[in-house]
PDB file of C-alpha atoms in Angstrom:
ATOM      1  CA  MET Q 273    -198.927  42.300 191.273  1.00  0.00           C
ATOM      2  CA  ALA Q 274    -195.397  42.021 189.794  1.00  0.00           C
ATOM      3  CA  VAL Q 275    -193.304  44.665 189.906  1.00  0.00           C
ATOM      4  CA  ASP Q 276    -192.869  46.973 187.273  1.00  0.00           C
ATOM      5  CA  LYS Q 277    -190.069  46.684 184.688  1.00  0.00           C
ATOM      6  CA  LYS Q 278    -190.572  50.070 184.320  1.00  0.00           C
ATOM      7  CA  PHE Q 279    -188.440  51.512 187.976  1.00  0.00           C
ATOM      8  CA  ILE Q 280    -185.655  49.384 186.607  1.00  0.00           C
ATOM      9  CA  GLY Q 281    -182.801  52.520 186.834  1.00  0.00           C
ATOM     10  CA  ARG Q 282    -184.462  54.434 189.626  1.00  0.00           C
ATOM     11  CA  GLU Q 283    -181.819  56.386 191.548  1.00  0.00           C
ATOM     12  CA  TYR Q 284    -182.123  56.228 196.306  1.00  0.00           C
ATOM     13  CA  GLY Q 285    -179.596  59.091 197.810  1.00  0.00           C
ATOM     14  CA  PRO Q 286    -177.707  59.727 198.882  1.00  0.00           C
ATOM     15  CA  LEU Q 287    -177.104  59.148 202.498  1.00  0.00           C
ATOM     16  CA  THR Q 288    -174.225  59.570 204.877  1.00  0.00           C
ATOM     17  CA  TYR Q 289    -172.614  57.845 206.559  1.00  0.00           C
ATOM     18  CA  GLU Q 290    -170.434  59.079 210.131  1.00  0.00           C
ATOM     19  CA  ILE Q 291    -168.240  55.590 211.033  1.00  0.00           C
ATOM     20  CA  GLY Q 292    -167.997  54.981 214.005  1.00  0.00           C
ATOM     21  CA  LYS Q 293    -164.788  53.511 216.704  1.00  0.00           C
ATOM     22  CA  GLU Q 294    -167.205  52.137 219.076  1.00  0.00           C
ATOM     23  CA  LYS Q 295    -169.321  50.579 216.010  1.00  0.00           C
ATOM     24  CA  ILE Q 296    -166.717  48.964 214.357  1.00  0.00           C
ATOM     25  CA  LYS Q 297    -166.113  46.980 217.419  1.00  0.00           C
ATOM     26  CA  GLU Q 298    -169.987  46.574 218.534  1.00  0.00           C
ATOM     27  CA  TYR Q 299    -170.496  45.963 214.967  1.00  0.00           C
ATOM     28  CA  ALA Q 300    -167.328  43.229 215.486  1.00  0.00           C
ATOM     29  CA  ALA Q 301    -168.170  41.735 218.304  1.00  0.00           C
ATOM     30  CA  ALA Q 302    -171.515  41.218 216.903  1.00  0.00           C
ATOM     31  CA  ILE Q 303    -170.089  38.820 214.204  1.00  0.00           C
ATOM     32  CA  ARG Q 304    -167.697  37.332 216.449  1.00  0.00           C
ATOM     33  CA  ASN Q 305    -165.225  38.533 214.536  1.00  0.00           C
ATOM     34  CA  GLU Q 306    -162.421  39.684 217.170  1.00  0.00           C
ATOM     35  CA  ASP Q 307    -159.308  40.920 214.716  1.00  0.00           C
ATOM     36  CA  PRO Q 308    -157.310  43.256 216.192  1.00  0.00           C
ATOM     37  CA  HIS Q 309    -156.913  45.411 213.534  1.00  0.00           C
ATOM     38  CA  TYR Q 310    -160.707  46.443 214.369  1.00  0.00           C
ATOM     39  CA  MET Q 311    -160.693  46.215 217.898  1.00  0.00           C
ATOM     40  CA  ASP Q 312    -157.438  46.438 219.867  1.00  0.00           C
ATOM     41  CA  ASP Q 313    -156.251  50.651 219.428  1.00  0.00           C
ATOM     42  CA  GLU Q 314    -152.170  49.430 219.701  1.00  0.00           C
ATOM     43  CA  PHE Q 315    -152.511  46.838 217.879  1.00  0.00           C
ATOM     44  CA  ALA Q 316    -153.851  48.569 214.326  1.00  0.00           C
ATOM     45  CA  LYS Q 317    -151.288  51.974 215.667  1.00  0.00           C
ATOM     46  CA  ASN Q 318    -148.402  49.552 214.420  1.00  0.00           C
ATOM     47  CA  SER Q 319    -150.372  48.450 211.905  1.00  0.00           C
ATOM     48  CA  LYS Q 320    -150.175  48.829 208.375  1.00  0.00           C
ATOM     49  CA  TYR Q 321    -152.869  51.153 208.299  1.00  0.00           C
ATOM     50  CA  GLY Q 322    -152.238  52.919 211.364  1.00  0.00           C
ATOM     51  CA  GLY Q 323    -155.394  53.029 213.747  1.00  0.00           C
ATOM     52  CA  ILE Q 324    -158.268  51.244 213.673  1.00  0.00           C
ATOM     53  CA  ILE Q 325    -159.935  49.531 210.490  1.00  0.00           C
ATOM     54  CA  ALA Q 326    -163.732  48.646 209.727  1.00  0.00           C
ATOM     55  CA  PRO Q 327    -163.981  44.979 208.958  1.00  0.00           C
ATOM     56  CA  PRO Q 328    -164.999  44.447 205.172  1.00  0.00           C
ATOM     57  CA  THR Q 329    -168.586  44.054 205.841  1.00  0.00           C
ATOM     58  CA  PHE Q 330    -169.418  46.865 207.265  1.00  0.00           C
ATOM     59  CA  ALA Q 331    -170.440  47.863 204.681  1.00  0.00           C
ATOM     60  CA  VAL Q 332    -173.791  45.927 205.351  1.00  0.00           C
ATOM     61  CA  ILE Q 333    -174.045  48.899 207.835  1.00  0.00           C
ATOM     62  CA  TYR Q 334    -173.569  52.215 205.558  1.00  0.00           C
ATOM     63  CA  SER Q 335    -175.044  50.642 202.138  1.00  0.00           C
ATOM     64  CA  GLY Q 336    -177.857  48.153 203.859  1.00  0.00           C
ATOM     65  CA  MET Q 337    -179.189  52.184 205.174  1.00  0.00           C
ATOM     66  CA  LEU Q 338    -179.906  52.706 201.262  1.00  0.00           C
ATOM     67  CA  ALA Q 339    -182.361  49.842 201.910  1.00  0.00           C
ATOM     68  CA  ALA Q 340    -184.590  51.614 204.209  1.00  0.00           C
ATOM     69  CA  PRO Q 341    -185.571  54.043 201.072  1.00  0.00           C
ATOM     70  CA  PHE Q 342    -187.058  51.716 198.715  1.00  0.00           C
ATOM     71  CA  PHE Q 343    -188.001  49.393 201.088  1.00  0.00           C
ATOM     72  CA  MET Q 344    -190.047  52.386 201.819  1.00  0.00           C
ATOM     73  CA  ASP Q 345    -191.228  53.165 197.789  1.00  0.00           C
ATOM     74  CA  SER Q 346    -194.941  53.345 197.770  1.00  0.00           C
ATOM     75  CA  GLU Q 347    -195.000  53.761 194.505  1.00  0.00           C
ATOM     76  CA  LEU Q 348    -192.874  50.046 193.979  1.00  0.00           C
ATOM     77  CA  ASN Q 349    -195.406  48.376 195.770  1.00  0.00           C
ATOM     78  CA  LEU Q 350    -193.082  45.500 197.746  1.00  0.00           C
ATOM     79  CA  ASP Q 351    -195.167  43.380 199.323  1.00  0.00           C
ATOM     80  CA  PHE Q 352    -192.906  43.601 202.172  1.00  0.00           C
ATOM     81  CA  ALA Q 353    -194.936  40.019 203.629  1.00  0.00           C
ATOM     82  CA  MET Q 354    -192.937  37.608 200.884  1.00  0.00           C
ATOM     83  CA  LEU Q 355    -189.687  39.261 200.106  1.00  0.00           C
ATOM     84  CA  VAL Q 356    -186.446  37.910 201.382  1.00  0.00           C
ATOM     85  CA  HIS Q 357    -182.896  38.281 200.981  1.00  0.00           C
ATOM     86  CA  GLY Q 358    -181.481  36.454 197.930  1.00  0.00           C
ATOM     87  CA  GLU Q 359    -178.437  36.657 196.619  1.00  0.00           C
ATOM     88  CA  GLN Q 360    -175.160  39.799 197.999  1.00  0.00           C
ATOM     89  CA  GLU Q 361    -172.186  41.157 197.063  1.00  0.00           C
ATOM     90  CA  PHE Q 362    -169.594  43.503 197.498  1.00  0.00           C
ATOM     91  CA  GLU Q 363    -166.710  44.914 195.528  1.00  0.00           C
ATOM     92  CA  PHE Q 364    -164.466  46.570 198.339  1.00  0.00           C
ATOM     93  CA  TYR Q 365    -161.691  49.431 197.519  1.00  0.00           C
ATOM     94  CA  GLU Q 366    -160.823  51.624 199.856  1.00  0.00           C
ATOM     95  CA  VAL Q 367    -160.683  50.393 203.915  1.00  0.00           C
ATOM     96  CA  VAL Q 368    -163.120  52.382 206.099  1.00  0.00           C
ATOM     97  CA  ARG Q 369    -161.896  54.535 209.218  1.00  0.00           C
ATOM     98  CA  PRO Q 370    -163.523  56.229 211.968  1.00  0.00           C
ATOM     99  CA  HIS Q 371    -164.337  59.285 211.524  1.00  0.00           C
ATOM    100  CA  ASP Q 372    -165.062  58.826 207.439  1.00  0.00           C
ATOM    101  CA  VAL Q 373    -168.147  59.870 206.666  1.00  0.00           C
ATOM    102  CA  ILE Q 374    -169.467  57.683 203.507  1.00  0.00           C
ATOM    103  CA  THR Q 375    -171.759  58.686 201.049  1.00  0.00           C
ATOM    104  CA  THR Q 376    -173.711  56.333 199.538  1.00  0.00           C
ATOM    105  CA  THR Q 377    -176.358  56.211 196.362  1.00  0.00           C
ATOM    106  CA  GLY Q 378    -178.085  53.855 194.296  1.00  0.00           C
ATOM    107  CA  LYS Q 379    -180.324  52.726 192.128  1.00  0.00           C
ATOM    108  CA  ILE Q 380    -182.370  49.515 191.306  1.00  0.00           C
ATOM    109  CA  ALA Q 381    -180.109  47.766 188.592  1.00  0.00           C
ATOM    110  CA  ASN Q 382    -182.606  45.060 187.459  1.00  0.00           C
ATOM    111  CA  ILE Q 383    -186.263  43.572 187.663  1.00  0.00           C
ATOM    112  CA  GLU Q 384    -187.449  40.407 186.788  1.00  0.00           C
ATOM    113  CA  ASN Q 385    -190.760  39.040 187.045  1.00  0.00           C
ATOM    114  CA  LYS Q 386    -190.594  35.172 186.812  1.00  0.00           C
ATOM    115  CA  GLU Q 387    -193.945  32.056 187.569  1.00  0.00           C
ATOM    116  CA  LYS Q 388    -193.660  32.392 191.319  1.00  0.00           C
ATOM    117  CA  VAL Q 389    -191.054  35.416 192.023  1.00  0.00           C
ATOM    118  CA  ASP Q 390    -189.663  38.525 190.790  1.00  0.00           C
ATOM    119  CA  VAL Q 391    -186.550  39.323 192.008  1.00  0.00           C
ATOM    120  CA  VAL Q 392    -185.080  42.573 192.764  1.00  0.00           C
ATOM    121  CA  SER Q 393    -181.501  44.224 192.845  1.00  0.00           C
ATOM    122  CA  LEU Q 394    -180.632  47.598 194.520  1.00  0.00           C
ATOM    123  CA  GLU Q 395    -177.095  48.148 193.342  1.00  0.00           C
ATOM    124  CA  THR Q 396    -174.843  50.825 196.273  1.00  0.00           C
ATOM    125  CA  TYR Q 397    -172.602  52.815 195.583  1.00  0.00           C
ATOM    126  CA  SER Q 398    -169.995  54.203 198.264  1.00  0.00           C
ATOM    127  CA  LYS Q 399    -167.481  57.037 198.588  1.00  0.00           C
ATOM    128  CA  ASN Q 400    -165.354  58.067 201.329  1.00  0.00           C
ATOM    129  CA  GLN Q 401    -165.020  62.080 202.236  1.00  0.00           C
ATOM    130  CA  ASP Q 402    -161.533  62.292 200.014  1.00  0.00           C
ATOM    131  CA  GLY Q 403    -164.667  60.995 196.924  1.00  0.00           C
ATOM    132  CA  LYS Q 404    -162.203  57.566 196.687  1.00  0.00           C
ATOM    133  CA  ASP Q 405    -164.562  54.430 196.570  1.00  0.00           C
ATOM    134  CA  VAL Q 406    -165.482  52.210 199.198  1.00  0.00           C
ATOM    135  CA  CYS Q 407    -167.792  50.258 197.897  1.00  0.00           C
ATOM    136  CA  LYS Q 408    -169.605  48.622 195.354  1.00  0.00           C
ATOM    137  CA  ALA Q 409    -172.685  46.607 196.492  1.00  0.00           C
ATOM    138  CA  ILE Q 410    -175.781  44.953 195.242  1.00  0.00           C
ATOM    139  CA  PHE Q 411    -178.722  43.516 197.425  1.00  0.00           C
ATOM    140  CA  THR Q 412    -181.258  41.333 195.731  1.00  0.00           C
ATOM    141  CA  PHE Q 413    -184.100  40.792 196.636  1.00  0.00           C
ATOM    142  CA  VAL Q 414    -187.002  37.950 195.914  1.00  0.00           C
ATOM    143  CA  ILE Q 415    -190.364  38.169 196.609  1.00  0.00           C
ATOM    144  CA  ARG Q 416    -192.261  35.478 195.937  1.00  0.00           C
ATOM    145  CA  LYS Q 417    -196.014  36.047 194.174  1.00  0.00           C
ATOM    146  CA  ARG Q 418    -199.429  34.982 196.415  1.00  0.00           C
TER     147      ARG Q 418
ATOM    148  CA  MET K   7    -150.768  33.301 205.448  1.00  0.00           C
ATOM    149  CA  PRO K   8    -148.016  35.517 203.475  1.00  0.00           C
ATOM    150  CA  SER K   9    -150.515  36.119 200.856  1.00  0.00           C
ATOM    151  CA  LYS K  10    -146.433  35.668 198.135  1.00  0.00           C
ATOM    152  CA  ASP K  11    -147.011  31.724 199.539  1.00  0.00           C
ATOM    153  CA  ILE K  12    -150.548  31.321 198.582  1.00  0.00           C
ATOM    154  CA  LYS K  13    -151.104  29.179 195.704  1.00  0.00           C
ATOM    155  CA  VAL K  14    -154.092  27.733 193.379  1.00  0.00           C
ATOM    156  CA  GLY K  15    -154.802  24.675 194.854  1.00  0.00           C
ATOM    157  CA  ASP K  16    -154.418  25.793 198.781  1.00  0.00           C
ATOM    158  CA  GLU K  17    -157.779  25.502 200.871  1.00  0.00           C
ATOM    159  CA  PHE K  18    -158.569  26.257 204.645  1.00  0.00           C
ATOM    160  CA  ASN K  19    -161.556  26.081 207.057  1.00  0.00           C
ATOM    161  CA  ALA K  20    -162.782  27.616 209.448  1.00  0.00           C
ATOM    162  CA  ALA K  21    -166.155  27.211 211.999  1.00  0.00           C
ATOM    163  CA  GLN K  22    -168.663  28.625 213.387  1.00  0.00           C
ATOM    164  CA  GLU K  23    -170.952  28.127 216.344  1.00  0.00           C
ATOM    165  CA  VAL K  24    -174.658  30.353 216.144  1.00  0.00           C
ATOM    166  CA  ASP K  25    -174.931  30.886 219.675  1.00  0.00           C
ATOM    167  CA  LYS K  26    -178.489  31.500 220.646  1.00  0.00           C
ATOM    168  CA  TYR K  27    -178.776  35.216 221.318  1.00  0.00           C
ATOM    169  CA  ARG K  28    -176.123  35.578 217.804  1.00  0.00           C
ATOM    170  CA  ALA K  29    -179.170  36.788 215.863  1.00  0.00           C
ATOM    171  CA  ILE K  30    -179.972  39.538 219.007  1.00  0.00           C
ATOM    172  CA  TYR K  31    -177.069  41.052 218.497  1.00  0.00           C
ATOM    173  CA  TYR K  32    -176.312  41.006 215.042  1.00  0.00           C
ATOM    174  CA  ALA K  33    -179.755  42.865 215.496  1.00  0.00           C
ATOM    175  CA  GLY K  34    -178.539  45.365 218.456  1.00  0.00           C
ATOM    176  CA  ALA K  35    -174.799  46.188 215.994  1.00  0.00           C
ATOM    177  CA  SER K  36    -176.427  46.652 212.158  1.00  0.00           C
ATOM    178  CA  GLY K  37    -179.920  47.241 212.835  1.00  0.00           C
ATOM    179  CA  ASP K  38    -181.716  44.328 211.152  1.00  0.00           C
ATOM    180  CA  PHE K  39    -184.565  43.666 213.634  1.00  0.00           C
ATOM    181  CA  ASN K  40    -187.278  41.753 211.151  1.00  0.00           C
ATOM    182  CA  PRO K  41    -189.112  39.512 213.699  1.00  0.00           C
ATOM    183  CA  ILE K  42    -188.271  36.378 211.774  1.00  0.00           C
ATOM    184  CA  HIS K  43    -184.259  36.876 213.241  1.00  0.00           C
ATOM    185  CA  ILE K  44    -185.554  37.910 216.531  1.00  0.00           C
ATOM    186  CA  ASP K  45    -188.292  36.481 217.789  1.00  0.00           C
ATOM    187  CA  PRO K  46    -188.670  32.120 217.274  1.00  0.00           C
ATOM    188  CA  GLU K  47    -192.813  32.540 217.941  1.00  0.00           C
ATOM    189  CA  PHE K  48    -193.253  35.106 214.537  1.00  0.00           C
ATOM    190  CA  GLY K  49    -190.979  32.136 212.975  1.00  0.00           C
ATOM    191  CA  LYS K  50    -192.858  29.460 213.721  1.00  0.00           C
ATOM    192  CA  GLN K  51    -195.973  30.913 212.346  1.00  0.00           C
ATOM    193  CA  VAL K  52    -194.253  32.046 208.614  1.00  0.00           C
ATOM    194  CA  GLY K  53    -193.221  28.704 208.439  1.00  0.00           C
ATOM    195  CA  LEU K  54    -189.495  28.509 208.915  1.00  0.00           C
ATOM    196  CA  GLY K  55    -189.157  26.363 212.168  1.00  0.00           C
ATOM    197  CA  GLY K  56    -187.834  29.623 214.604  1.00  0.00           C
ATOM    198  CA  ALA K  57    -185.500  32.309 214.719  1.00  0.00           C
ATOM    199  CA  ILE K  58    -183.650  32.528 211.820  1.00  0.00           C
ATOM    200  CA  LEU K  59    -180.191  34.107 211.949  1.00  0.00           C
ATOM    201  CA  GLN K  60    -179.293  37.434 208.876  1.00  0.00           C
ATOM    202  CA  GLY K  61    -177.633  35.538 206.408  1.00  0.00           C
ATOM    203  CA  LEU K  62    -175.307  38.878 206.529  1.00  0.00           C
ATOM    204  CA  CYS K  63    -173.913  37.148 209.340  1.00  0.00           C
ATOM    205  CA  THR K  64    -173.539  33.808 207.539  1.00  0.00           C
ATOM    206  CA  LEU K  65    -171.546  36.204 205.562  1.00  0.00           C
ATOM    207  CA  GLY K  66    -169.389  38.008 207.511  1.00  0.00           C
ATOM    208  CA  PHE K  67    -168.472  34.104 209.726  1.00  0.00           C
ATOM    209  CA  VAL K  68    -167.333  33.985 205.850  1.00  0.00           C
ATOM    210  CA  ALA K  69    -165.395  37.500 205.369  1.00  0.00           C
ATOM    211  CA  LYS K  70    -163.814  36.022 209.084  1.00  0.00           C
ATOM    212  CA  ALA K  71    -162.384  32.693 207.359  1.00  0.00           C
ATOM    213  CA  ILE K  72    -161.462  34.637 204.488  1.00  0.00           C
ATOM    214  CA  THR K  73    -159.672  38.105 206.689  1.00  0.00           C
ATOM    215  CA  ASP K  74    -158.077  35.182 209.301  1.00  0.00           C
ATOM    216  CA  TRP K  75    -156.881  33.029 206.099  1.00  0.00           C
ATOM    217  CA  THR K  76    -154.775  36.795 204.831  1.00  0.00           C
ATOM    218  CA  GLY K  77    -154.495  38.122 208.154  1.00  0.00           C
ATOM    219  CA  ASP K  78    -154.928  41.205 206.362  1.00  0.00           C
ATOM    220  CA  PRO K  79    -158.839  41.871 206.275  1.00  0.00           C
ATOM    221  CA  GLY K  80    -158.080  44.876 203.779  1.00  0.00           C
ATOM    222  CA  SER K  81    -156.919  42.123 201.285  1.00  0.00           C
ATOM    223  CA  LEU K  82    -161.014  40.722 200.731  1.00  0.00           C
ATOM    224  CA  LYS K  83    -161.922  42.681 198.061  1.00  0.00           C
ATOM    225  CA  ARG K  84    -164.957  41.082 196.719  1.00  0.00           C
ATOM    226  CA  ILE K  85    -167.829  38.297 198.027  1.00  0.00           C
ATOM    227  CA  LYS K  86    -171.299  37.131 196.633  1.00  0.00           C
ATOM    228  CA  CYS K  87    -173.218  34.621 197.495  1.00  0.00           C
ATOM    229  CA  ARG K  88    -176.251  33.590 197.593  1.00  0.00           C
ATOM    230  CA  PHE K  89    -178.353  32.711 200.687  1.00  0.00           C
ATOM    231  CA  ALA K  90    -180.214  29.458 199.958  1.00  0.00           C
ATOM    232  CA  LYS K  91    -181.326  27.750 203.174  1.00  0.00           C
ATOM    233  CA  PRO K  92    -182.042  28.982 206.930  1.00  0.00           C
ATOM    234  CA  VAL K  93    -179.456  29.199 209.207  1.00  0.00           C
ATOM    235  CA  HIS K  94    -180.913  29.451 213.013  1.00  0.00           C
ATOM    236  CA  MET K  95    -179.340  29.851 216.320  1.00  0.00           C
ATOM    237  CA  GLY K  96    -177.106  26.283 217.507  1.00  0.00           C
ATOM    238  CA  ASP K  97    -175.980  25.687 214.428  1.00  0.00           C
ATOM    239  CA  THR K  98    -172.839  25.123 213.632  1.00  0.00           C
ATOM    240  CA  ILE K  99    -171.562  26.926 210.011  1.00  0.00           C
ATOM    241  CA  THR K 100    -168.341  25.692 207.998  1.00  0.00           C
ATOM    242  CA  THR K 101    -166.223  27.336 205.484  1.00  0.00           C
ATOM    243  CA  GLU K 102    -164.260  25.397 203.282  1.00  0.00           C
ATOM    244  CA  ALA K 103    -162.313  26.889 200.936  1.00  0.00           C
ATOM    245  CA  LYS K 104    -159.906  26.809 197.695  1.00  0.00           C
ATOM    246  CA  VAL K 105    -158.548  29.108 196.179  1.00  0.00           C
ATOM    247  CA  SER K 106    -159.371  28.702 191.873  1.00  0.00           C
ATOM    248  CA  SER K 107    -157.347  30.659 190.313  1.00  0.00           C
ATOM    249  CA  ILE K 108    -155.042  33.748 190.587  1.00  0.00           C
ATOM    250  CA  GLU K 109    -154.405  36.410 188.147  1.00  0.00           C
ATOM    251  CA  GLY K 110    -153.682  39.749 187.949  1.00  0.00           C
ATOM    252  CA  GLY K 111    -152.408  39.927 191.563  1.00  0.00           C
ATOM    253  CA  LYS K 112    -155.813  38.717 193.280  1.00  0.00           C
ATOM    254  CA  ALA K 113    -156.041  34.991 193.600  1.00  0.00           C
ATOM    255  CA  SER K 114    -160.053  33.164 193.280  1.00  0.00           C
ATOM    256  CA  LEU K 115    -161.836  31.667 196.353  1.00  0.00           C
ATOM    257  CA  GLU K 116    -164.440  28.810 195.560  1.00  0.00           C
ATOM    258  CA  LEU K 117    -166.008  28.249 199.040  1.00  0.00           C
ATOM    259  CA  LYS K 118    -167.990  25.984 200.434  1.00  0.00           C
ATOM    260  CA  VAL K 119    -170.599  26.926 203.714  1.00  0.00           C
ATOM    261  CA  THR K 120    -172.439  24.431 205.290  1.00  0.00           C
ATOM    262  CA  ASN K 121    -174.470  23.611 208.645  1.00  0.00           C
ATOM    263  CA  GLN K 122    -174.061  20.644 210.728  1.00  0.00           C
ATOM    264  CA  ASP K 123    -175.868  18.026 208.918  1.00  0.00           C
ATOM    265  CA  GLY K 124    -173.821  19.233 205.590  1.00  0.00           C
ATOM    266  CA  GLN K 125    -176.172  21.564 203.975  1.00  0.00           C
ATOM    267  CA  GLU K 126    -175.525  24.558 201.878  1.00  0.00           C
ATOM    268  CA  VAL K 127    -176.633  27.106 204.097  1.00  0.00           C
ATOM    269  CA  LEU K 128    -175.103  28.998 200.718  1.00  0.00           C
ATOM    270  CA  THR K 129    -174.548  28.448 197.993  1.00  0.00           C
ATOM    271  CA  MET K 130    -172.362  30.023 194.267  1.00  0.00           C
ATOM    272  CA  THR K 131    -170.134  31.463 196.901  1.00  0.00           C
ATOM    273  CA  SER K 132    -167.116  33.104 196.050  1.00  0.00           C
ATOM    274  CA  ALA K 133    -164.731  35.652 196.666  1.00  0.00           C
ATOM    275  CA  ASP K 134    -161.706  37.335 195.930  1.00  0.00           C
ATOM    276  CA  VAL K 135    -158.216  38.466 198.346  1.00  0.00           C
ATOM    277  CA  GLU K 136    -155.392  41.242 196.618  1.00  0.00           C
ATOM    278  CA  LEU K 137    -152.156  39.797 197.161  1.00  0.00           C
TER     279      LEU K 137
END
């Protein structure tokens, strides 16, 4: 059954996520990115940021959290077994640092009903504890019709 | 590269091998434990030819190629892609980038992301870096 276009604009969140320094290092190691800005306290202290920062795509973790309530939305009734991640876009603003508390809200930005697939875009907006924008993300999912 | 020296037409590239356990490391760090990524048998059953790497891990490799080139992780302001082809463990992912334009203190990059057979695993890939 096609995903109903009436759900365009449906909102999720807010969800909050506190950034941990060791989590940054774990994530950086997982994407094989041992940049000293993420891994080396001494280097980072002397960098223009004055301390460890998160890799830009760490946004996957704090903004991606919003995918859970979206996937679990029983009214939306997504056919999860037929769903793939089709496209991704990130815009980055303030850098993210350990102990930042990131609040993410989001909405269904678009639903397209095509012949063989539905395409659903989830747009998320993340701010830090100072109210400054850190990331806007668009997760686009493609759901093949059975 | 110091940002003031970046000009239209500049190119760079980087390669990353996807080791046997990469999707498991990425699952642990990201929470994406979808069985298509960590269970080769399941991957085969659903027609993917084995376990496939999380697309956002591939995009992480591309972001690394860019920020290694600029030398400043904070310089990456936008990145986007379409996940066009599955990436398998053992693949080698190459990012080829070219500066397509410079405007308003930002350089736009066109990116080509391929596997060892020259197939594009990401398409419509682009990024902006702050100069």
